[in-house]
Short mmCIF file of C-alpha atoms in Angstrom, two decimals:
data_model
loop_
_atom_site.label_atom_id
_atom_site.label_comp_id
_atom_site.label_asym_id
_atom_site.label_seq_id
_atom_site.Cartn_x
_atom_site.Cartn_y
_atom_site.Cartn_z
CA MET A 22 -0.04 -0.02 0.04
CA GLY A 23 1.35 3.51 -0.82
CA ASP A 24 2.19 6.22 1.75
CA VAL A 25 -0.66 8.34 3.14
CA ALA A 26 0.08 12.00 2.64
CA ASN A 27 -0.22 14.65 5.41
CA GLY A 28 -1.23 11.97 7.87
CA GLU A 29 -4.70 11.78 6.39
CA GLU A 30 -6.80 8.69 7.01
CA PRO A 31 -6.89 6.35 4.03
CA GLN A 32 -10.21 6.55 2.05
CA LEU A 33 -12.11 3.35 1.17
CA HIS A 34 -14.11 3.65 -2.08
CA GLN A 35 -17.30 1.60 -2.37
CA ILE A 36 -17.48 -0.70 -5.41
CA PRO A 37 -20.64 0.28 -7.39
CA ALA A 38 -23.38 -2.29 -7.25
CA TYR A 39 -24.81 -3.91 -10.33
CA PRO A 40 -27.74 -1.62 -11.49
CA ASP A 41 -30.13 -4.50 -12.45
CA SER A 42 -29.65 -6.70 -9.38
CA ILE A 43 -30.33 -6.59 -5.69
CA HIS A 44 -28.28 -7.94 -2.82
CA ILE A 45 -29.84 -9.12 0.39
CA PRO A 46 -27.17 -10.09 2.84
CA ALA A 47 -27.35 -13.48 4.53
CA THR A 48 -26.95 -13.45 8.28
CA PRO A 49 -27.34 -16.10 10.97
CA GLY A 50 -30.60 -14.47 11.88
CA ASN A 51 -32.27 -14.86 8.52
CA THR A 52 -30.56 -17.70 6.82
CA PRO A 53 -30.23 -21.40 7.78
CA ASP A 54 -26.66 -22.57 8.64
CA ASP A 55 -26.29 -24.78 5.60
CA THR A 56 -26.92 -21.78 3.27
CA MET A 57 -24.42 -19.35 4.81
CA HIS A 58 -21.80 -20.37 2.24
CA ASN A 59 -23.63 -18.33 -0.43
CA ALA A 60 -25.07 -21.33 -2.17
CA ALA A 61 -26.43 -19.37 -5.06
CA ALA A 62 -22.86 -18.49 -6.09
CA GLU A 63 -21.87 -22.15 -5.80
CA HIS A 64 -24.66 -23.36 -8.04
CA MET A 65 -24.32 -23.68 -11.83
CA GLU A 66 -26.27 -20.76 -13.27
CA ILE A 67 -29.46 -22.17 -14.74
CA GLN A 68 -31.69 -19.13 -14.20
CA ASN A 69 -33.86 -18.12 -17.13
CA VAL A 70 -32.48 -20.70 -19.57
CA ALA A 71 -34.60 -22.63 -22.08
CA PRO A 72 -34.26 -26.42 -22.23
CA SER A 73 -32.11 -26.18 -25.34
CA GLU A 74 -29.70 -23.88 -23.52
CA ILE A 75 -29.31 -26.21 -20.56
CA SER A 76 -27.41 -28.67 -22.76
CA SER A 77 -24.77 -26.09 -23.75
CA ALA A 78 -24.55 -24.85 -20.19
CA VAL A 79 -23.88 -28.31 -18.84
CA SER A 80 -21.35 -29.05 -21.66
CA ALA A 81 -19.42 -25.91 -20.74
CA HIS A 82 -19.67 -26.88 -17.11
CA THR A 83 -18.18 -30.33 -17.68
CA THR A 84 -15.03 -29.15 -19.47
CA ASN A 85 -13.38 -29.40 -16.06
CA ASP A 86 -13.70 -32.90 -14.59
CA THR A 87 -13.32 -31.84 -11.02
CA GLU A 88 -14.97 -28.48 -10.42
CA PRO A 89 -18.15 -26.74 -11.70
CA GLN A 90 -17.82 -23.77 -13.94
CA TYR A 91 -19.33 -20.39 -13.14
CA ASN A 92 -20.19 -17.35 -15.17
CA ASN A 93 -19.34 -13.75 -14.22
CA GLU A 94 -22.89 -12.61 -13.60
CA PRO A 95 -23.84 -11.43 -10.07
CA PRO A 96 -25.63 -14.15 -8.06
CA SER A 97 -29.39 -14.08 -7.68
CA PRO A 98 -30.59 -12.66 -4.38
CA ILE A 99 -31.28 -15.26 -1.64
CA ILE A 100 -34.10 -14.48 0.69
CA GLU A 101 -35.75 -16.34 3.59
CA ASN A 102 -39.43 -15.33 3.10
CA GLU A 103 -40.50 -13.37 0.12
CA ASP A 104 -43.47 -11.05 -0.28
CA GLU A 105 -44.56 -9.43 -3.46
CA ASP A 106 -42.52 -6.40 -4.20
CA ASP A 107 -43.45 -4.23 -7.14
CA SER A 108 -40.17 -2.31 -6.73
CA LEU A 109 -38.18 -5.28 -8.04
CA PRO A 110 -37.71 -5.75 -11.72
CA ARG A 111 -40.23 -8.29 -13.14
CA ASN A 112 -37.37 -10.50 -14.47
CA THR A 113 -35.61 -10.68 -11.10
CA ASN A 114 -34.90 -14.26 -10.10
CA LEU A 115 -35.46 -14.83 -6.38
CA VAL A 116 -33.73 -17.87 -4.82
CA ILE A 117 -35.47 -19.09 -1.63
CA PRO A 118 -33.74 -21.70 0.54
CA ILE A 119 -35.98 -24.49 1.75
CA THR A 120 -35.78 -24.93 5.48
CA ASN A 121 -36.60 -28.62 5.69
CA PRO A 122 -34.83 -30.41 2.74
CA SER A 123 -34.96 -33.66 4.65
CA ALA A 124 -38.76 -33.75 4.06
CA PHE A 125 -38.19 -34.37 0.35
CA PRO A 126 -39.62 -37.83 -0.46
CA VAL A 127 -36.32 -39.27 -1.59
CA GLN A 128 -37.62 -42.93 -1.30
CA ARG A 129 -39.98 -42.22 -4.17
CA ILE A 130 -36.98 -41.92 -6.50
CA GLN A 131 -36.74 -45.33 -8.23
CA GLU A 132 -32.96 -45.65 -8.12
CA VAL A 133 -33.20 -45.15 -4.33
CA GLN A 134 -36.14 -47.50 -3.86
CA SER A 135 -34.39 -50.18 -5.97
CA GLN A 136 -31.33 -49.89 -3.74
CA HIS A 137 -29.06 -48.80 -6.57
CA TYR A 138 -28.27 -45.61 -4.72
CA PRO A 139 -29.61 -46.38 -1.17
CA SER A 140 -27.68 -43.64 0.62
CA THR A 141 -28.92 -40.75 -1.59
CA SER A 142 -29.79 -37.65 0.50
CA ILE A 143 -30.89 -34.08 -0.25
CA VAL A 144 -28.41 -31.54 1.09
CA ASN A 145 -29.99 -28.24 0.00
CA ILE A 146 -33.12 -27.32 -1.90
CA PHE A 147 -33.96 -23.89 -3.43
CA CYS A 148 -37.05 -22.39 -5.04
CA HIS A 149 -36.55 -20.05 -8.01
CA LYS A 150 -39.31 -17.52 -8.69
CA THR A 151 -40.06 -14.03 -9.84
CA PRO A 152 -41.12 -11.40 -7.26
CA SER A 153 -44.87 -11.67 -7.83
CA GLY A 154 -45.19 -14.88 -9.80
CA PRO A 155 -45.20 -18.67 -9.08
CA ILE A 156 -42.18 -20.85 -8.63
CA VAL A 157 -40.63 -21.56 -12.01
CA ARG A 158 -38.28 -24.31 -10.89
CA VAL A 159 -36.75 -26.08 -7.89
CA THR A 160 -33.09 -27.07 -7.54
CA ALA A 161 -31.43 -29.38 -5.11
CA ASP A 162 -27.93 -30.55 -4.16
CA ILE A 163 -27.63 -34.38 -3.97
CA GLN A 164 -25.22 -36.47 -1.90
CA ASP A 165 -24.40 -40.10 -2.64
CA GLY A 166 -26.74 -40.23 -5.62
CA SER A 167 -26.44 -40.72 -9.45
CA VAL A 168 -26.31 -36.94 -9.90
CA ASN A 169 -24.88 -34.04 -7.98
CA HIS A 170 -27.54 -31.47 -8.79
CA LEU A 171 -31.33 -31.94 -9.42
CA LEU A 172 -33.67 -29.75 -11.41
CA ILE A 173 -37.49 -29.88 -11.06
CA ARG A 174 -39.57 -28.04 -13.60
CA ASP A 175 -42.83 -30.12 -13.48
CA GLN A 176 -45.34 -27.76 -11.92
CA ARG A 177 -47.42 -30.68 -10.69
CA LEU A 178 -44.50 -32.10 -8.75
CA ILE A 179 -43.59 -28.68 -7.40
CA SER A 180 -47.17 -28.23 -6.25
CA ALA A 181 -47.16 -31.71 -4.69
CA LEU A 182 -44.12 -30.65 -2.61
CA GLY A 183 -46.29 -27.97 -1.10
CA LEU A 184 -44.09 -25.13 -2.36
CA ALA A 185 -46.66 -22.44 -2.82
CA PRO A 186 -47.73 -19.18 -1.20
CA PRO A 187 -47.34 -18.33 1.52
CA ASP A 188 -44.80 -20.97 2.54
CA PHE A 189 -42.35 -21.01 -0.38
CA ASP A 190 -39.61 -22.23 1.97
CA VAL A 191 -41.26 -25.27 3.51
CA ILE A 192 -41.94 -28.79 1.95
CA ASN A 193 -45.35 -29.93 2.88
CA ILE A 194 -46.11 -33.05 0.78
CA ASP A 195 -49.68 -33.13 -0.76
CA THR A 196 -50.12 -36.74 -1.94
CA SER A 197 -53.49 -35.88 -3.51
CA LYS A 198 -51.55 -34.16 -6.28
CA LEU A 199 -49.48 -37.28 -6.97
CA HIS A 200 -50.52 -40.37 -8.79
CA LEU A 201 -51.23 -43.60 -6.89
CA ASP A 202 -47.92 -44.83 -5.39
CA GLU A 203 -46.09 -42.38 -7.69
CA THR A 204 -42.38 -42.79 -8.14
CA PHE A 205 -39.81 -40.55 -9.80
CA ARG A 206 -36.93 -41.09 -12.21
CA ILE A 207 -33.93 -38.96 -12.81
CA ASN A 208 -33.13 -37.97 -16.43
CA ILE A 209 -29.52 -37.04 -16.96
CA LEU A 210 -29.44 -33.84 -18.89
CA PRO A 211 -27.63 -33.94 -22.36
CA GLY A 212 -24.00 -33.23 -22.92
CA GLN A 213 -22.72 -34.94 -19.75
CA ARG A 214 -20.59 -37.95 -18.91
CA PRO A 215 -22.30 -39.87 -16.04
CA GLN A 216 -19.92 -42.82 -16.60
CA ASN A 217 -17.05 -40.61 -15.23
CA PRO A 218 -17.33 -40.60 -11.41
CA ASP A 219 -15.30 -37.44 -11.12
CA VAL A 220 -17.61 -35.26 -13.24
CA TRP A 221 -20.24 -32.98 -11.74
CA ILE A 222 -23.64 -34.28 -13.09
CA MET A 223 -26.99 -32.56 -13.35
CA GLY A 224 -30.32 -34.40 -13.79
CA GLU A 225 -34.04 -33.54 -14.00
CA LEU A 226 -36.62 -35.18 -11.79
CA LEU A 227 -39.55 -36.65 -13.78
CA SER A 228 -42.57 -38.67 -13.00
CA ALA A 229 -42.00 -42.41 -13.59
CA ARG A 230 -44.53 -44.54 -15.48
CA HIS A 231 -46.69 -46.61 -13.13
CA ALA A 232 -46.08 -50.29 -12.90
CA TYR A 233 -49.76 -51.06 -13.50
CA LEU A 234 -49.51 -49.45 -16.94
CA TYR A 235 -46.69 -51.82 -17.90
CA TRP A 236 -48.85 -54.68 -16.62
CA LEU A 237 -51.75 -53.54 -18.86
CA ASP A 238 -49.27 -53.57 -21.73
CA GLU A 239 -48.36 -57.15 -20.88
CA ARG A 240 -51.99 -58.20 -20.76
CA ARG A 241 -52.76 -56.05 -23.88
CA THR A 242 -56.10 -55.06 -22.52
CA ALA A 243 -57.46 -52.01 -20.67
CA ASP A 244 -59.76 -54.18 -18.58
CA PRO A 245 -57.96 -57.30 -17.30
CA LYS A 246 -60.24 -59.97 -15.86
CA HIS A 247 -57.64 -62.03 -13.91
CA ARG A 248 -55.55 -60.93 -11.00
CA PRO A 249 -51.81 -60.14 -11.51
CA TYR A 250 -49.24 -62.87 -11.03
CA ALA A 251 -45.80 -62.76 -9.47
CA ALA A 252 -44.20 -64.03 -12.76
CA GLU A 253 -45.58 -60.97 -14.55
CA ALA A 254 -44.29 -58.60 -11.88
CA LYS A 255 -40.81 -60.23 -12.10
CA ALA A 256 -40.76 -59.91 -15.89
CA ILE A 257 -41.75 -56.25 -15.69
CA ALA A 258 -39.23 -55.56 -12.92
CA ARG A 259 -36.37 -56.94 -15.05
CA LYS A 260 -37.47 -54.84 -17.97
CA ILE A 261 -37.63 -51.55 -16.14
CA GLY A 262 -34.85 -52.10 -13.61
CA ARG A 263 -36.87 -52.25 -10.38
CA ARG A 264 -37.34 -54.66 -7.58
CA TRP A 265 -40.23 -57.09 -8.32
CA PRO A 266 -41.93 -56.68 -4.85
CA ASP A 267 -42.23 -53.01 -5.44
CA VAL A 268 -43.65 -53.62 -8.88
CA MET A 269 -46.12 -56.25 -7.58
CA ARG A 270 -47.27 -53.98 -4.74
CA GLU A 271 -48.07 -51.17 -7.19
CA ILE A 272 -49.88 -53.48 -9.60
CA GLU A 273 -51.93 -55.19 -6.90
CA GLY A 274 -52.80 -51.82 -5.28
CA VAL A 275 -54.47 -50.49 -8.38
CA TRP A 276 -55.99 -53.82 -9.27
CA LYS A 277 -57.78 -53.96 -5.92
CA LEU A 278 -59.00 -50.39 -6.28
CA GLU A 279 -60.41 -51.12 -9.74
CA GLN A 280 -62.09 -54.28 -8.51
CA GLY A 281 -63.46 -52.81 -5.29
CA GLY A 282 -66.62 -50.95 -4.43
CA ASN A 283 -65.42 -47.70 -6.01
CA ARG A 284 -64.15 -49.45 -9.08
CA GLU A 285 -65.81 -47.03 -11.53
CA HIS A 286 -64.30 -44.05 -9.82
CA TYR A 287 -60.75 -45.30 -10.34
CA ARG A 288 -61.30 -47.05 -13.69
CA LYS A 289 -62.80 -43.95 -15.34
CA ASP A 290 -60.15 -41.51 -14.10
CA ARG A 291 -56.95 -43.38 -14.80
CA LEU A 292 -55.43 -40.21 -16.27
CA ARG A 293 -55.57 -38.60 -12.87
CA TYR A 294 -54.63 -41.62 -10.77
CA LEU A 295 -52.08 -43.28 -13.09
CA GLY A 296 -51.05 -40.48 -15.54
CA GLU A 297 -52.30 -42.48 -18.53
CA ASP A 298 -55.41 -44.20 -19.79
CA PRO A 299 -54.13 -46.59 -22.48
CA THR A 300 -56.25 -48.35 -25.15
CA TYR A 301 -55.55 -51.64 -26.95
CA PRO A 302 -56.82 -53.27 -30.17
CA GLU A 303 -59.99 -55.21 -29.78
CA GLY A 304 -59.47 -58.90 -29.05
CA ALA A 305 -55.69 -58.58 -28.63
CA GLY A 306 -55.81 -59.20 -24.96
CA GLU A 307 -55.66 -61.22 -21.90
CA GLY A 308 -56.20 -64.80 -22.97
CA ARG A 309 -52.84 -64.94 -24.78
CA VAL A 310 -50.92 -63.88 -21.60
CA VAL A 311 -52.80 -66.16 -19.25
CA ARG A 312 -52.41 -69.22 -21.53
CA SER A 313 -48.71 -68.55 -21.86
CA MET A 314 -48.28 -68.58 -18.06
CA PHE A 315 -50.04 -71.91 -17.52
CA GLY A 316 -48.95 -73.70 -20.76
#
């Protein structure tokens, strides 16, 4: 440092702030301990990018096999509880830390349920939203899973997590917005190398197809007359990479509902309860499958 002339006190000049961004300091009083490391700056920037742009962002990110790449834009503001604020620019991206990440239903992820990644845990979760609009996406940091970072854009899944006004920062599962025994799958985003264990990997959480729908495909009928068999569940489990008891449980659960006292309620609303209502050619169905099982 140079000499100070005439014994004057050195002057500190404030660095000008970015004109189109806001900064809300994180303190122990308003931010959970696990977010005090400025997590927004440590996340790969995915704000306001179209799906086609995510691929190039991830490709650029994985040029280094050991550390994520960052851009030079200022981080999005992180806030604890957000109220509508018309003073903020409409395109401002607010990042809200979730206070109970352990409430995320990680056992619904198929690779966890099937024991392929049994130790998978959610470290941090963040909501991304505009000042007066809904949540546009949710991101999460994953430990001991198939990916390091998880993206959720399906509004039905976001709503099922209970991330809505006024509690944007608390997971409160609403199973009525999920399919029956719904499970999730992780889709690795394009341009990555998941076979390399040293690479930082990003995936998207998607709804997985219900096991009952695979069973209907095997029977080739929308209205099976005979109960499901263990041999069918085992064949389906091998096909989709799941444990057969889980597959059998899901198939039997829907079968009993569609054969019970409220059968019409569930049968006529498969789109809501299963996510699909498949149809099959007339006469292509069940007899062929049953005969093949019993010779």
